[in-house]
Amino acid sequence: DGCNTDCTLPQFIIAIDNPAANLIITDNAYDGTIASMVCVDLDVVDAGTVVDVTVTITANHNWVGDTTAKLVSPSGTVITLHSRPGLAEVADDGTQCCGDSSDLVAAGPISYNAAFTEDAETMGNTINGTEDVCISDLICDYLPNPGAAIPGTLGDLAGETVTGTWQVCMGDSAGSIIGTLVGAGLSIVATP
């Protein structure tokens, strides 16, 4: 019947990444929609059901508080990973100013998981604006925080199919700083 000795299905891990997407994050274009973001597509061909998801983003941007990052599952579920860290925005529409001025750098990838304890809203708040998140503060793992976006957690993906195209997306909400979504990856714990 597929059960192991304690009648639970065995778990396995699917790891997929695109480390060299190098997508320009369109400056000051984010309006709350996925269409206003750049997205890295990650195609999963394995069959299975999601138990847990860890998302990793590699990016270069000189103002983390300008950025919003989201994950879109093959089923269309959208989870906001971070939304303008350091800014308590009223709406997820990209119109307010300004979040934390610390930098994202490709040498310091950021990961998100429902079990991590560091709130993504606090990203960069322990360093000054010319320092790099993850590199300067050694805080690289974050609990997603949707800010003013539609609430949802990575845990909401449990039970969805792993098969299909996942998208990791980033948008920019302020002018004059152009960033790059260098790459993205997923580690999915699944059951058959």
Short mmCIF file of C-alpha atoms in Angstrom, two decimals, residues 11-115:
data_model
loop_
_atom_site.label_atom_id
_atom_site.label_comp_id
_atom_site.label_asym_id
_atom_site.label_seq_id
_atom_site.Cartn_x
_atom_site.Cartn_y
_atom_site.Cartn_z
CA GLN A 11 9.45 11.33 2.28
CA PHE A 12 11.95 12.37 -0.37
CA ILE A 13 13.58 15.66 -1.36
CA ILE A 14 13.40 17.33 -4.75
CA ALA A 15 16.08 19.97 -5.27
CA ILE A 16 15.97 22.17 -8.34
CA ASP A 17 17.69 25.43 -9.13
CA ASN A 18 18.52 27.89 -11.86
CA PRO A 19 21.65 29.62 -10.59
CA ALA A 20 22.26 31.76 -13.67
CA ALA A 21 18.95 33.29 -14.74
CA ASN A 22 20.40 36.84 -14.51
CA LEU A 23 17.08 38.63 -14.98
CA ILE A 24 16.99 42.43 -14.68
CA ILE A 25 14.43 43.45 -12.05
CA THR A 26 12.48 46.19 -13.80
CA ASP A 27 13.05 49.43 -11.90
CA ASN A 28 10.00 50.89 -10.13
CA ALA A 29 7.54 48.58 -11.94
CA TYR A 30 6.08 46.51 -9.10
CA ASP A 31 2.35 47.09 -8.63
CA GLY A 32 1.38 44.07 -6.54
CA THR A 33 0.96 41.67 -9.45
CA ILE A 34 3.11 38.79 -10.65
CA ALA A 35 3.00 40.38 -14.12
CA SER A 36 4.98 43.36 -12.76
CA MET A 37 7.80 41.10 -11.52
CA VAL A 38 10.56 39.06 -13.17
CA CYS A 39 10.34 35.33 -12.51
CA VAL A 40 12.70 32.38 -12.63
CA ASP A 41 10.88 29.26 -13.80
CA LEU A 42 11.77 26.01 -12.06
CA ASP A 43 10.29 22.92 -13.72
CA VAL A 44 9.69 19.87 -11.55
CA VAL A 45 9.05 16.64 -13.46
CA ASP A 46 8.91 14.35 -10.43
CA ALA A 47 5.54 13.25 -9.09
CA GLY A 48 4.65 13.77 -5.47
CA THR A 49 2.81 15.81 -2.90
CA VAL A 50 4.35 18.79 -1.09
CA VAL A 51 5.19 18.38 2.60
CA ASP A 52 7.57 21.35 3.00
CA VAL A 53 9.24 23.94 0.74
CA THR A 54 12.44 25.95 1.13
CA VAL A 55 13.01 28.74 -1.40
CA THR A 56 16.43 30.28 -2.08
CA ILE A 57 16.93 33.56 -3.93
CA THR A 58 20.21 34.91 -5.24
CA ALA A 59 19.99 38.59 -6.15
CA ASN A 60 21.90 41.83 -6.48
CA HIS A 61 20.03 44.96 -5.39
CA ASN A 62 21.30 48.05 -3.54
CA TRP A 63 18.10 48.60 -1.52
CA VAL A 64 16.40 45.48 -0.13
CA GLY A 65 13.46 47.61 1.04
CA ASP A 66 12.56 48.34 -2.59
CA THR A 67 12.02 44.65 -3.31
CA THR A 68 9.22 42.14 -3.02
CA ALA A 69 9.72 38.40 -3.59
CA LYS A 70 7.02 35.82 -4.26
CA LEU A 71 6.71 32.11 -5.00
CA VAL A 72 4.05 30.78 -7.36
CA SER A 73 3.29 27.05 -7.18
CA PRO A 74 2.22 24.93 -10.19
CA SER A 75 -1.32 25.06 -8.74
CA GLY A 76 -1.23 28.88 -8.83
CA THR A 77 -0.85 29.48 -5.10
CA VAL A 78 1.09 32.71 -4.49
CA ILE A 79 3.18 33.04 -1.33
CA THR A 80 4.90 36.35 -0.56
CA LEU A 81 8.40 35.67 0.75
CA HIS A 82 9.21 39.28 1.64
CA SER A 83 7.53 42.58 0.97
CA ARG A 84 9.65 45.71 1.20
CA PRO A 85 11.57 44.85 4.40
CA GLY A 86 11.61 47.75 6.84
CA LEU A 87 8.45 49.37 5.42
CA ALA A 88 5.04 48.84 7.02
CA GLU A 89 3.24 49.37 3.73
CA VAL A 90 -0.51 49.99 3.72
CA ALA A 91 -1.10 48.15 0.43
CA ASP A 92 0.79 45.66 -1.72
CA ASP A 93 0.92 48.04 -4.67
CA GLY A 94 4.50 49.37 -4.74
CA THR A 95 3.55 53.00 -4.16
CA GLN A 96 4.98 53.78 -0.73
CA CYS A 97 8.53 54.66 0.21
CA CYS A 98 10.94 53.39 1.59
CA GLY A 99 12.13 50.18 3.19
CA ASP A 100 15.51 49.11 4.56
CA SER A 101 18.49 50.42 2.57
CA SER A 102 20.77 47.42 3.08
CA ASP A 103 21.92 45.52 0.00
CA LEU A 104 21.22 42.09 -1.46
CA VAL A 105 24.29 40.50 -3.06
CA ALA A 106 24.60 37.27 -5.00
CA ALA A 107 27.38 36.07 -2.69
CA GLY A 108 24.78 35.93 0.12
CA PRO A 109 21.75 33.93 -1.03
CA ILE A 110 18.60 34.30 1.07
CA SER A 111 16.46 31.28 2.01
CA TYR A 112 12.86 31.11 3.21
CA ASN A 113 11.09 28.32 5.11
CA ALA A 114 8.09 28.11 7.43
CA ALA A 115 10.33 26.73 10.21
#
